[in-house]
Amino acid sequence: MLELSVMSYELLDHTADLCIRVTGGSFSELLRNASLAMMEQITDRDKVKPSAREVFEVAGETKEELLVKLLSEILYLHETSRLVFKDIRLDVSNEKKAVAELSGEVYNPGKHELVNDIKAVTYHNLKIENVNDKFTADIIFDI
Amino acid sequence: MRIEKVHDNLWEIPRTGGMLVPGRVYADEKMLGRIKEDKALEQVVNVAHLPGIQKYSIAMPDIHWGYGFPIGGVAGMDAEEGVISPGGVGYDINCGVRLMTTKLSEKDVRLRLKELVTELYKRVPSGAGMSGDFKLSKDDYREIFSKGSRWAVERGYGREDDLVKTEDNGHFPGADPKAVSRRAFKRGMEQIGTLGSGNHFVEVDIVDKLFDPGVAEVFGLKPGSVCVLIHSGSRGFGHQICTDYIDTMISYMRREGLNLPDKQLACAHIHSSEAKGYLAAFSAAVNYAWTNRQIIMHSVREAFYETFGITERELGSSLVYDVSHNIAKFEEHRVNGDVKRICVHRKGATRAFPKGHKHIPEVYRTVGQPVFIPGDMGRGSYVLVGTEASMEETFGTCCHGAGRMLSRRKALKEARGRNIIEELGEKGVIIMAKGKRTVAEEMPEAYKDAEDVCDVVHNAGIARKVAKLRPIGVIKG
């Protein structure tokens, strides 16, 4: 069973693109929830088997940059390795670096419906807010 | 935000705070009301903060909320002192439109329209991340990056006259494959000749109405004839280049202490090595996109031959023009009486040069440059021609499309319980699409009426209406 209880996001209206509001109890959880939200917007995670694994490292000078780089790397793997995703594990150090372990499988058109063709993660109006250890970010994706 | 009326189709946002120039929005009063509903005008103001911006931060009537720049945004930067912003070009570098005419009439295609649309759908791969049938080597791609459309013509995917009628002859100088990251390379491989998803399409149209028969004749548009509009860009390749260089620009801005209201506007001074790197990679993507549309047009021609059992002589196809609407170009423009070299950013906006301009094909120099404004799948698209006024007011630029009005989410809600493909079928438009959602998201009501948008630029004088095209068949991603 997926850890859906910690996944927290909602879709906001954006005229041309896709906007997601993500929350988390820590910066690391925000990163994880943003990743899961994006994966969910690519395809239904319930229909994805965790048969493949990808490990990578990302770094950013600010929290926002780390977030965008993490999501961009997932998109890159989606497009170049044709992967759809089940889950992500993250090890975040000093808010500037993260090691991610993705699970998923190769996209199978007979099994996985592509919900959104997300092409890029933008920095537009991106600001990670932290109020009483509740982290929030509105992320706009180019679709 | 204060907005002052300049005339019925033009509004000005006066300079406040860190704005270096005022904002200017082409729209009628009703449209302006709608534009104010999202954050597009804030973005016009943000763009006015970019170093070296000249005259105005401009928005076309199809303006809507984008990221960084608004979609429908135009900004001219001083080529010496100014900046270049990858976000001001957009992720889909050299996304654009080309129009091809044929000798066929609606009567010739109507009976086998379904077969034609099916054949187009089969031959032009579409949909998310789809790879094409063109298995090319890395060296082929390197050649595409530097040669553009000529590469396709040399391989038999087009003719010399196609090149003559492509903006810049389908070749952008200065591309350097070394400035392209391994990642961009990887995303670009296998996608040449493919349409992509979202609002990209191949549309079979009928020339429905002429507003300016004289210019239409020069463009080769005959009333009642069949033509094809192709809308696509540089696919994952351009997206990765934009993604890579936004990061480069963010580091540059941090180092130089440059601050802007929105990080997505990240930019670098044109003379910096960061900007030069971007320009070298960007040029490769511009060439990639032109090659892509050239190959798609070749596939379209083949689909006609196959469906109707005809040869090129009977099809009589001819490219009218290929225009880019996501691009930055170095051009000469008059600013306060002086001619200056300007880096014109067109993010969802089309070059619209007037008659006599040296950078338009000789065949059009007596009338002006053709401009194509794709509408939604039901209400039709428009052909316009560039004017002198666009040189004076908008760095030789006009609008690029109908402009979204509903978010994709709202469109999906509106479409619930309806069969958009059937509805359009009843109106005589046959649609084939990879994703069911795409058709709902792209339904006609999601867009402004392209006619209203074209009327604004026509009445403002920055382009003139030439013809209306009526869709009869569409393939989408």
Coordinates of C-alpha atoms in Angstrom, one line a residue:
Chain A
M1 CA 0.0 0.0 0.0
L2 CA 1.3 3.5 -0.8
E3 CA 1.8 6.0 1.9
L4 CA -1.1 8.1 0.6
S5 CA -1.7 9.5 4.1
V6 CA 1.3 11.8 3.8
M7 CA 0.6 12.8 0.2
S8 CA -1.0 16.2 0.2
Y9 CA -1.7 18.4 -2.9
E10 CA -4.5 20.2 -4.7
L11 CA -4.9 21.4 -8.3
L12 CA -5.3 25.2 -8.7
D13 CA -6.6 26.9 -11.7
H14 CA -4.1 28.2 -14.3
T15 CA -5.2 29.5 -17.7
A16 CA -2.7 27.7 -19.9
D17 CA -0.8 25.3 -17.7
L18 CA -1.0 23.1 -14.6
C19 CA -0.7 24.5 -11.1
I20 CA -0.4 22.3 -8.0
R21 CA -0.4 23.4 -4.4
V22 CA 1.7 21.0 -2.3
T23 CA 2.2 20.9 1.4
G24 CA 4.4 18.9 3.8
G25 CA 5.3 18.7 7.4
S26 CA 9.0 19.3 6.6
F27 CA 11.0 20.4 3.6
S28 CA 11.8 16.8 2.8
E29 CA 8.2 15.8 2.9
L30 CA 7.3 18.8 0.7
L31 CA 9.8 17.5 -1.9
R32 CA 8.4 14.0 -1.6
N33 CA 4.7 15.2 -1.9
A34 CA 5.5 17.4 -4.9
S35 CA 7.2 14.5 -6.6
L36 CA 4.3 12.2 -5.9
A37 CA 1.8 14.8 -7.0
M38 CA 3.6 15.3 -10.3
M39 CA 3.9 11.5 -10.8
E40 CA 0.1 11.2 -10.2
Q41 CA -0.5 14.0 -12.8
I42 CA 1.5 11.9 -15.3
T43 CA -0.3 8.6 -14.7
D44 CA -2.3 6.8 -12.0
R45 CA 0.3 5.5 -9.6
D46 CA -1.9 2.6 -8.5
K47 CA -1.5 1.1 -12.0
V48 CA 2.3 1.2 -11.9
K49 CA 4.4 -1.7 -10.7
P50 CA 7.7 -0.8 -8.8
S51 CA 9.7 -3.1 -11.1
A52 CA 12.4 -0.6 -12.1
R53 CA 14.6 1.6 -9.9
E54 CA 16.5 4.8 -10.5
V55 CA 18.8 6.6 -8.1
F56 CA 20.1 10.1 -8.7
E57 CA 21.4 13.1 -6.8
V58 CA 20.3 16.7 -7.3
A59 CA 21.6 20.0 -5.8
G60 CA 20.4 23.5 -5.7
E61 CA 21.5 26.8 -4.1
T62 CA 18.0 27.5 -2.6
K63 CA 15.1 25.3 -1.5
E64 CA 13.1 26.4 -4.6
E65 CA 16.0 25.4 -6.9
L66 CA 16.3 22.0 -5.3
L67 CA 12.6 21.4 -5.7
V68 CA 12.6 22.4 -9.4
K69 CA 15.7 20.4 -10.1
L70 CA 14.3 17.3 -8.4
L71 CA 11.1 17.5 -10.4
S72 CA 12.9 18.3 -13.6
E73 CA 15.1 15.2 -13.2
I74 CA 12.0 13.0 -12.7
L75 CA 10.5 14.4 -15.9
Y76 CA 13.7 13.8 -17.8
L77 CA 13.7 10.2 -16.7
H78 CA 10.0 9.9 -17.7
E79 CA 10.7 11.2 -21.2
T80 CA 14.1 9.6 -22.0
S81 CA 13.7 6.2 -20.2
R82 CA 9.9 6.2 -20.8
L83 CA 9.3 5.5 -17.2
V84 CA 6.1 6.0 -15.2
F85 CA 6.4 6.1 -11.4
K86 CA 5.1 4.4 -8.3
D87 CA 7.0 6.1 -5.5
I88 CA 10.0 8.0 -4.4
R89 CA 12.4 7.9 -1.4
L90 CA 14.4 10.9 -0.5
D91 CA 17.4 11.6 1.5
V92 CA 17.7 15.4 1.9
S93 CA 20.8 17.0 3.4
N94 CA 21.1 20.7 4.4
E95 CA 18.3 21.7 2.1
K96 CA 20.7 22.0 -0.8
K97 CA 21.2 18.4 -1.8
A98 CA 19.0 15.4 -2.2
V99 CA 19.5 11.7 -3.1
A100 CA 16.3 10.3 -4.7
E101 CA 15.4 6.7 -5.3
L102 CA 12.5 6.3 -7.7
S103 CA 10.5 3.1 -8.3
G104 CA 8.3 2.5 -11.4
E105 CA 8.1 0.7 -14.7
V106 CA 8.4 1.4 -18.4
Y107 CA 5.4 3.1 -19.8
N108 CA 2.9 0.6 -21.4
P109 CA 0.2 2.3 -23.4
G110 CA -2.1 -0.7 -22.9
K111 CA -1.9 -0.3 -19.1
H112 CA -1.0 3.3 -18.3
E113 CA -3.1 6.3 -19.4
L114 CA -1.0 9.4 -19.7
V115 CA -3.0 12.1 -17.8
N116 CA -0.9 15.1 -18.5
D117 CA 2.0 15.6 -20.8
I118 CA 4.1 17.7 -18.4
K119 CA 7.0 19.2 -20.3
A120 CA 8.7 21.4 -17.7
V121 CA 8.7 22.6 -14.2
T122 CA 8.8 26.4 -13.9
Y123 CA 10.0 28.9 -11.3
H124 CA 7.1 31.2 -11.9
N125 CA 6.0 32.8 -8.6
L126 CA 7.6 29.8 -6.8
K127 CA 8.2 30.4 -3.2
I128 CA 8.3 27.8 -0.5
E129 CA 6.5 29.1 2.6
N130 CA 7.1 27.7 6.0
V131 CA 4.5 28.6 8.6
N132 CA 4.7 26.7 11.9
D133 CA 6.5 23.8 10.2
K134 CA 3.9 23.5 7.5
F135 CA 5.7 23.9 4.2
T136 CA 3.7 25.0 1.1
A137 CA 4.5 25.6 -2.5
D138 CA 2.5 26.5 -5.6
I139 CA 4.2 24.9 -8.6
I140 CA 3.4 25.7 -12.2
F141 CA 4.2 23.1 -14.8
D142 CA 4.4 23.7 -18.5
I143 CA 2.1 21.4 -20.4
Chain B
M1 CA -3.0 48.5 -11.3
R2 CA -3.7 51.6 -13.3
I3 CA -4.6 51.1 -17.0
E4 CA -5.1 54.0 -19.3
K5 CA -6.8 54.0 -22.6
V6 CA -4.6 55.0 -25.6
H7 CA -7.3 54.1 -28.2
D8 CA -10.2 51.6 -28.6
N9 CA -7.7 48.7 -29.1
L10 CA -4.7 49.8 -27.0
W11 CA -4.2 50.3 -23.3
E12 CA -1.2 51.5 -21.4
I13 CA 0.1 50.5 -17.9
P14 CA 2.1 53.5 -16.7
R15 CA 5.5 53.0 -15.2
T16 CA 5.6 52.3 -11.5
G17 CA 8.2 50.9 -9.1
G18 CA 11.0 49.2 -10.9
M19 CA 9.4 49.2 -14.3
L20 CA 11.9 50.6 -16.9
V21 CA 9.2 51.2 -19.5
P22 CA 5.4 51.3 -19.5
G23 CA 3.3 48.3 -20.5
R24 CA 1.1 48.2 -23.5
V25 CA -1.8 45.8 -24.2
Y26 CA -3.6 45.4 -27.5
A27 CA -7.2 44.6 -26.7
D28 CA -10.7 45.9 -26.9
E29 CA -12.6 46.9 -23.8
K30 CA -14.5 43.6 -23.4
M31 CA -11.3 41.6 -23.9
L32 CA -9.4 43.7 -21.4
G33 CA -12.1 42.8 -18.8
R34 CA -11.3 39.1 -19.3
I35 CA -7.6 39.7 -19.4
K36 CA -7.7 41.3 -15.9
E37 CA -9.2 38.1 -14.5
D38 CA -5.9 36.2 -14.4
K39 CA -2.3 37.3 -13.7
A40 CA -1.3 38.1 -17.3
L41 CA -1.1 41.9 -16.7
E42 CA 1.2 41.4 -13.7
Q43 CA 3.5 39.6 -16.0
V44 CA 3.5 42.5 -18.5
V45 CA 4.6 44.7 -15.6
N46 CA 7.3 42.1 -14.5
V47 CA 8.7 42.0 -18.1
A48 CA 9.1 45.8 -18.0
H49 CA 11.8 45.3 -15.3
L50 CA 14.2 43.5 -17.6
P51 CA 17.5 45.4 -18.2
G52 CA 17.7 47.0 -21.6
I53 CA 14.0 46.8 -22.5
Q54 CA 13.0 49.4 -25.1
K55 CA 9.8 51.4 -25.6
Y56 CA 7.2 49.1 -24.0
S57 CA 6.5 45.7 -22.5
I58 CA 3.9 44.7 -25.0
A59 CA 1.0 42.2 -24.9
M60 CA -1.0 41.0 -27.9
P61 CA -4.8 40.5 -27.6
D62 CA -4.4 36.7 -27.3
I63 CA -2.5 37.4 -24.0
H64 CA -3.0 35.0 -21.2
W65 CA -1.2 34.0 -18.0
G66 CA 2.0 32.1 -18.7
Y67 CA 5.1 31.7 -16.6
G68 CA 7.6 34.5 -16.6
F69 CA 6.5 36.3 -19.7
P70 CA 2.8 36.3 -20.4
I71 CA 1.8 34.2 -23.5
G72 CA 1.3 36.9 -26.2
G73 CA 4.2 38.9 -24.8
V74 CA 6.7 41.0 -26.8
A75 CA 9.8 42.7 -25.5
G76 CA 12.6 44.3 -27.5
M77 CA 16.0 44.6 -25.7
D78 CA 18.9 46.8 -26.6
A79 CA 21.4 44.3 -28.2
E80 CA 24.3 46.1 -26.6
E81 CA 23.1 46.8 -23.0
G82 CA 20.2 44.5 -22.7
V83 CA 19.5 40.9 -21.7
I84 CA 18.2 37.7 -23.2
S85 CA 15.8 35.6 -21.3
P86 CA 15.1 31.9 -22.1
G87 CA 11.7 32.3 -20.4
G88 CA 11.0 35.1 -22.8
V89 CA 11.3 32.7 -25.7
G90 CA 9.5 29.8 -23.9
Y91 CA 10.2 26.1 -23.4
D92 CA 9.0 25.2 -26.9
I93 CA 11.7 27.1 -28.8
N94 CA 10.6 28.1 -32.3
C95 CA 7.1 26.7 -31.8
G96 CA 5.4 27.9 -34.9
V97 CA 2.9 27.4 -37.8
R98 CA 3.2 26.7 -41.5
L99 CA 0.5 26.8 -44.1
M100 CA 0.5 24.7 -47.2
T101 CA -2.0 25.3 -50.1
T102 CA -3.2 22.7 -52.6
K103 CA -5.1 22.7 -55.9
L104 CA -7.8 20.5 -54.4
S105 CA -11.3 21.7 -53.6
E106 CA -13.5 20.7 -50.7
K107 CA -15.5 18.6 -53.2
D108 CA -12.4 16.6 -54.1
V109 CA -11.6 15.7 -50.5
R110 CA -15.0 15.5 -48.7
L111 CA -15.9 12.0 -49.7
R112 CA -12.6 10.6 -48.4
L113 CA -12.0 13.0 -45.7
K114 CA -12.2 10.3 -43.0
E115 CA -9.5 8.3 -44.8
L116 CA -7.4 11.4 -45.2
V117 CA -7.5 12.3 -41.5
T118 CA -6.7 8.6 -40.7
E119 CA -3.8 8.6 -43.0
L120 CA -2.5 11.9 -41.5
Y121 CA -2.9 10.4 -38.0
K122 CA -0.9 7.3 -39.1
R123 CA 1.9 9.2 -40.7
V124 CA 2.4 12.1 -38.3
P125 CA 3.2 10.5 -34.9
S126 CA 1.5 12.5 -32.1
G127 CA 1.0 12.5 -28.4
A128 CA 3.1 12.7 -25.3
G129 CA 6.8 12.0 -25.8
M130 CA 6.1 10.0 -28.9
S131 CA 9.0 9.1 -31.0
G132 CA 9.0 9.2 -34.8
D133 CA 9.7 6.8 -37.6
F134 CA 12.9 8.7 -38.5
K135 CA 15.8 6.7 -37.0
L136 CA 18.7 9.1 -37.3
S137 CA 22.3 9.0 -36.1
K138 CA 23.8 11.5 -33.7
D139 CA 25.6 13.1 -36.7
D140 CA 22.3 13.5 -38.5
Y141 CA 21.0 15.4 -35.4
R142 CA 24.1 17.5 -35.3
E143 CA 23.5 18.4 -38.9
I144 CA 19.9 19.3 -38.2
F145 CA 21.0 21.6 -35.4
S146 CA 23.2 23.6 -37.7
K147 CA 21.5 23.3 -41.0
G148 CA 17.8 23.5 -40.2
S149 CA 15.2 22.8 -42.9
R150 CA 17.9 22.4 -45.6
W151 CA 18.9 19.1 -44.0
A152 CA 15.3 17.8 -44.6
V153 CA 15.3 19.1 -48.2
E154 CA 18.7 17.5 -48.9
R155 CA 17.2 14.2 -47.7
G156 CA 14.2 14.5 -50.0
Y157 CA 11.7 15.7 -47.3
G158 CA 10.8 18.8 -49.2
R159 CA 11.7 21.1 -52.1
E160 CA 13.9 24.2 -52.6
D161 CA 10.8 26.4 -52.8
D162 CA 9.8 25.3 -49.3
L163 CA 13.0 26.8 -48.0
V164 CA 12.4 30.1 -49.8
K165 CA 9.1 30.5 -48.0
T166 CA 10.2 29.7 -44.5
E167 CA 11.2 32.5 -42.1
D168 CA 15.0 32.9 -42.5
N169 CA 14.9 30.2 -45.1
G170 CA 14.5 27.7 -42.3
H171 CA 18.1 28.3 -41.1
F172 CA 19.2 30.1 -38.0
P173 CA 22.9 30.9 -37.9
G174 CA 25.2 30.4 -34.9
A175 CA 24.1 27.0 -33.7
D176 CA 26.7 25.1 -31.9
P177 CA 26.0 21.5 -31.0
K178 CA 28.7 21.8 -28.2
A179 CA 26.4 24.2 -26.3
V180 CA 23.7 21.6 -26.3
S181 CA 23.7 19.4 -23.1
R182 CA 23.8 15.6 -23.3
R183 CA 20.4 15.7 -21.7
A184 CA 18.9 17.9 -24.4
F185 CA 20.5 15.7 -27.0
K186 CA 18.9 12.7 -25.5
R187 CA 15.4 14.3 -25.3
G188 CA 15.7 15.5 -28.9
M189 CA 16.7 12.2 -30.4
E190 CA 13.9 10.2 -31.9
Q191 CA 11.3 13.1 -31.8
I192 CA 12.0 14.7 -35.1
G193 CA 8.9 14.5 -37.4
T194 CA 6.5 14.2 -34.5
L195 CA 3.7 16.6 -33.5
G196 CA 3.7 16.5 -29.7
S197 CA 0.7 17.0 -27.5
G198 CA -1.4 19.9 -26.1
N199 CA -2.4 22.5 -28.7
H200 CA -0.2 21.2 -31.5
F201 CA -2.0 19.9 -34.5
V202 CA -2.3 19.3 -38.2
E203 CA -5.5 20.9 -39.6
V204 CA -7.1 20.5 -43.0
D205 CA -8.8 23.7 -43.9
I206 CA -10.9 25.3 -46.6
V207 CA -10.2 28.9 -47.7
D208 CA -13.6 30.2 -46.6
K209 CA -13.6 33.9 -46.9
L210 CA -11.3 36.6 -48.4
F211 CA -10.9 39.9 -46.7
D212 CA -8.2 41.1 -49.0
P213 CA -8.4 39.3 -52.4
G214 CA -5.4 41.0 -53.8
V215 CA -3.1 39.9 -51.0
A216 CA -4.7 36.5 -50.9
E217 CA -3.9 36.0 -54.5
V218 CA -0.2 36.7 -53.9
F219 CA -0.3 34.2 -51.0
G220 CA -1.8 31.6 -53.4
L221 CA -5.1 31.4 -51.4
K222 CA -8.0 30.5 -53.6
P223 CA -11.6 30.5 -52.2
G224 CA -12.9 27.0 -51.7
S225 CA -9.5 25.4 -52.0
V226 CA -8.0 22.9 -49.5
C227 CA -5.0 23.9 -47.4
V228 CA -3.2 22.5 -44.4
L229 CA -2.0 24.3 -41.2
I230 CA 0.8 22.6 -39.2
H231 CA 1.5 23.7 -35.6
S232 CA 4.5 22.2 -33.7
G233 CA 7.8 23.1 -32.3
S234 CA 11.2 21.8 -31.0
R235 CA 9.7 19.1 -28.8
G236 CA 11.6 17.8 -25.8
F237 CA 14.8 19.2 -27.3
G238 CA 13.8 22.8 -26.9
H239 CA 12.3 22.1 -23.5
Q240 CA 15.5 20.7 -22.1
I241 CA 17.6 23.6 -23.6
C242 CA 15.3 26.1 -21.9
T243 CA 15.4 24.1 -18.6
D244 CA 19.2 23.9 -18.7
Y245 CA 19.7 27.6 -19.4
I246 CA 17.2 28.9 -16.9
D247 CA 19.5 27.4 -14.3
T248 CA 22.5 28.9 -16.0
M249 CA 20.8 32.3 -15.9
I250 CA 19.8 32.0 -12.3
S251 CA 23.4 31.4 -11.4
Y252 CA 24.4 34.4 -13.5
M253 CA 21.9 36.7 -11.9
R254 CA 23.0 35.6 -8.4
R255 CA 26.7 36.3 -9.3
E256 CA 25.8 39.7 -10.9
G257 CA 23.4 40.7 -8.2
L258 CA 20.5 41.1 -10.6
N259 CA 17.1 41.0 -9.1
L260 CA 13.8 40.5 -10.9
P261 CA 10.2 40.1 -9.6
D262 CA 9.9 36.6 -11.0
K263 CA 12.7 34.0 -11.2
Q264 CA 11.2 32.5 -14.3
L265 CA 12.3 35.7 -16.1
A266 CA 15.9 34.7 -15.4
C267 CA 18.2 36.3 -18.0
A268 CA 21.8 37.3 -18.8
H269 CA 23.3 40.2 -20.6
I270 CA 23.6 39.5 -24.3
H271 CA 27.3 39.9 -24.2
S272 CA 27.9 37.4 -21.4
S273 CA 29.3 34.0 -22.0
E274 CA 26.1 32.6 -20.4
A275 CA 23.9 34.4 -23.1
K276 CA 26.2 33.3 -25.8
G277 CA 25.9 29.7 -24.7
Y278 CA 22.1 30.0 -24.6
L279 CA 22.1 31.5 -28.1
A280 CA 24.2 28.7 -29.5
A281 CA 22.0 26.0 -28.1
F282 CA 18.7 28.0 -28.7
S283 CA 19.7 28.3 -32.4
A284 CA 20.1 24.5 -32.6
A285 CA 16.5 24.2 -31.3
V286 CA 15.2 26.8 -33.7
N287 CA 16.7 24.7 -36.6
Y288 CA 15.4 21.5 -35.1
A289 CA 11.8 23.0 -35.0
W290 CA 12.0 24.1 -38.6
T291 CA 13.2 20.7 -39.7
N292 CA 10.5 19.1 -37.7
R293 CA 7.7 21.1 -39.4
Q294 CA 9.4 20.5 -42.8
I295 CA 9.3 16.7 -42.2
I296 CA 5.7 16.9 -40.9
M297 CA 4.7 18.7 -44.1
H298 CA 6.4 16.0 -46.2
S299 CA 4.4 13.4 -44.3
V300 CA 1.2 15.5 -45.0
R301 CA 2.0 15.5 -48.7
E302 CA 2.5 11.7 -48.7
A303 CA -0.8 11.3 -46.9
F304 CA -2.6 13.2 -49.7
Y305 CA -0.9 11.1 -52.4
E306 CA -1.8 7.9 -50.7
T307 CA -5.4 8.7 -49.8
F308 CA -6.4 10.1 -53.2
G309 CA -4.0 8.1 -55.4
I310 CA -2.6 11.3 -56.9
T311 CA 0.9 12.7 -57.6
E312 CA 2.3 16.0 -56.7
R313 CA 1.3 17.4 -60.0
E314 CA -2.4 16.9 -59.2
L315 CA -2.0 17.9 -55.5
G316 CA -0.2 21.1 -56.5
S317 CA 1.0 21.8 -53.0
S318 CA 2.9 24.9 -52.1
L319 CA 4.1 26.3 -48.8
V320 CA 2.7 29.8 -48.2
Y321 CA 5.0 30.5 -45.3
D322 CA 6.4 29.1 -42.0
V323 CA 6.3 31.5 -39.0
S324 CA 7.7 31.2 -35.6
H325 CA 5.9 32.4 -32.5
N326 CA 8.3 31.5 -29.7
I327 CA 11.6 33.1 -30.5
A328 CA 14.2 35.8 -29.9
K329 CA 15.7 37.5 -32.9
F330 CA 18.2 40.3 -33.5
E331 CA 16.6 42.9 -35.8
E332 CA 16.9 46.5 -36.6
H333 CA 14.1 48.8 -35.2
R334 CA 13.6 52.5 -34.9
V335 CA 13.7 53.6 -31.2
N336 CA 13.2 57.3 -30.5
G337 CA 14.2 58.2 -34.0
D338 CA 17.4 56.1 -34.1
V339 CA 17.8 52.7 -35.8
K340 CA 19.0 50.3 -33.2
R341 CA 19.8 46.6 -33.1
I342 CA 17.2 45.0 -30.9
C343 CA 16.8 41.5 -29.5
V344 CA 13.1 41.0 -30.0
H345 CA 11.6 38.3 -27.7
R346 CA 8.3 37.0 -29.1
K347 CA 6.7 34.6 -26.6
G348 CA 3.4 33.6 -28.3
A349 CA 3.7 36.4 -30.8
T350 CA 4.4 36.4 -34.5
R351 CA 6.7 38.5 -36.6
A352 CA 4.6 40.6 -39.0
F353 CA 6.9 42.5 -41.3
P354 CA 5.5 45.0 -43.8
K355 CA 5.8 45.1 -47.6
G356 CA 9.3 46.1 -48.8
H357 CA 11.1 44.6 -45.8
K358 CA 14.3 42.9 -46.9
H359 CA 13.8 39.9 -44.5
I360 CA 10.7 38.6 -46.2
P361 CA 10.6 36.4 -49.3
E362 CA 10.9 38.3 -52.5
V363 CA 7.5 37.0 -53.7
Y364 CA 5.8 38.7 -50.8
R365 CA 7.7 42.0 -50.9
T366 CA 4.9 43.8 -52.7
V367 CA 2.3 43.0 -50.1
G368 CA 4.0 42.1 -46.7
Q369 CA 4.7 38.9 -44.7
P370 CA 2.0 36.3 -44.2
V371 CA 1.0 35.6 -40.6
F372 CA -1.1 32.7 -39.5
I373 CA -3.4 32.8 -36.5
P374 CA -4.7 29.3 -35.7
G375 CA -8.1 29.4 -34.1
D376 CA -9.9 26.6 -32.1
M377 CA -11.0 23.4 -33.7
G378 CA -14.4 24.6 -34.6
R379 CA -14.4 28.3 -35.5
G380 CA -11.5 28.6 -37.9
S381 CA -8.1 30.2 -38.4
Y382 CA -7.0 33.4 -40.0
V383 CA -4.3 34.6 -42.4
L384 CA -3.1 38.1 -41.9
V385 CA -0.4 40.3 -43.5
G386 CA 2.2 42.5 -41.7
T387 CA 2.0 46.3 -41.9
E388 CA 4.2 49.4 -41.4
A389 CA 2.4 50.2 -38.1
S390 CA 3.8 47.0 -36.5
M391 CA 7.3 48.3 -37.2
E392 CA 6.5 51.6 -35.5
E393 CA 4.6 50.1 -32.5
T394 CA 5.4 46.5 -31.8
F395 CA 8.9 45.7 -33.2
G396 CA 7.2 44.2 -36.3
T397 CA 5.0 41.8 -34.3
C398 CA 1.4 40.8 -34.0
C399 CA -0.6 38.1 -32.2
H400 CA -0.2 34.3 -32.6
G401 CA -3.5 32.5 -31.8
A402 CA -6.9 32.7 -30.2
G403 CA -5.6 32.6 -26.7
R404 CA -6.9 30.4 -24.0
M405 CA -9.8 31.6 -22.0
L406 CA -10.6 28.6 -19.8
S407 CA -8.0 26.7 -17.8
R408 CA -7.7 23.0 -18.9
R409 CA -9.4 22.0 -15.7
K410 CA -12.4 24.3 -16.4
A411 CA -12.5 23.0 -20.0
L412 CA -12.6 19.4 -18.7
K413 CA -15.5 20.4 -16.4
E414 CA -17.4 22.0 -19.2
A415 CA -16.8 19.0 -21.4
R416 CA -18.1 16.5 -18.9
G417 CA -21.0 14.5 -20.3
R418 CA -20.4 15.8 -23.8
N419 CA -18.8 14.2 -26.8
I420 CA -16.7 17.0 -28.3
I421 CA -15.6 14.8 -31.2
E422 CA -19.2 14.1 -32.1
E423 CA -20.3 17.7 -31.7
L424 CA -17.5 18.9 -34.0
G425 CA -18.3 16.0 -36.4
E426 CA -21.9 17.4 -36.7
K427 CA -20.3 20.7 -37.8
G428 CA -18.3 18.9 -40.5
V429 CA -15.0 18.7 -38.7
I430 CA -13.4 15.2 -38.3
I431 CA -11.0 14.9 -35.4
M432 CA -8.5 12.2 -34.4
A433 CA -6.5 12.6 -31.2
K434 CA -4.2 10.4 -29.2
G435 CA -5.6 11.6 -25.8
K436 CA -9.3 11.8 -25.1
R437 CA -8.6 14.5 -22.5
T438 CA -6.7 16.6 -25.2
V439 CA -9.9 17.1 -27.2
A440 CA -11.9 18.2 -24.2
E441 CA -9.1 20.5 -23.0
E442 CA -8.8 22.0 -26.5
M443 CA -12.5 22.3 -27.1
P444 CA -13.6 25.5 -28.9
E445 CA -15.1 27.2 -25.8
A446 CA -11.7 27.0 -24.1
Y447 CA -10.5 29.7 -26.4
K448 CA -11.3 33.3 -27.3
D449 CA -12.8 33.6 -30.8
A450 CA -9.8 34.0 -33.1
E451 CA -11.8 36.5 -35.0
D452 CA -12.0 38.9 -32.1
V453 CA -8.3 38.6 -31.6
C454 CA -7.6 39.3 -35.3
D455 CA -10.1 42.2 -35.3
V456 CA -8.1 43.9 -32.6
V457 CA -4.8 43.7 -34.4
H458 CA -6.5 44.6 -37.7
N459 CA -8.3 47.6 -36.1
A460 CA -5.1 48.7 -34.3
G461 CA -3.4 48.5 -37.7
I462 CA -0.5 46.2 -36.7
A463 CA -1.6 43.5 -39.2
R464 CA -4.4 43.2 -41.7
K465 CA -6.9 40.4 -42.2
V466 CA -6.4 38.6 -45.5
A467 CA -8.4 35.3 -45.3
K468 CA -10.4 33.0 -43.0
L469 CA -9.8 29.3 -43.1
R470 CA -12.5 26.8 -42.0
P471 CA -11.3 23.5 -40.5
I472 CA -12.7 20.2 -41.8
G473 CA -10.2 17.7 -40.4
V474 CA -7.8 17.9 -37.4
I475 CA -5.3 15.6 -35.8
K476 CA -4.0 16.3 -32.3
G477 CA -1.7 14.8 -29.8

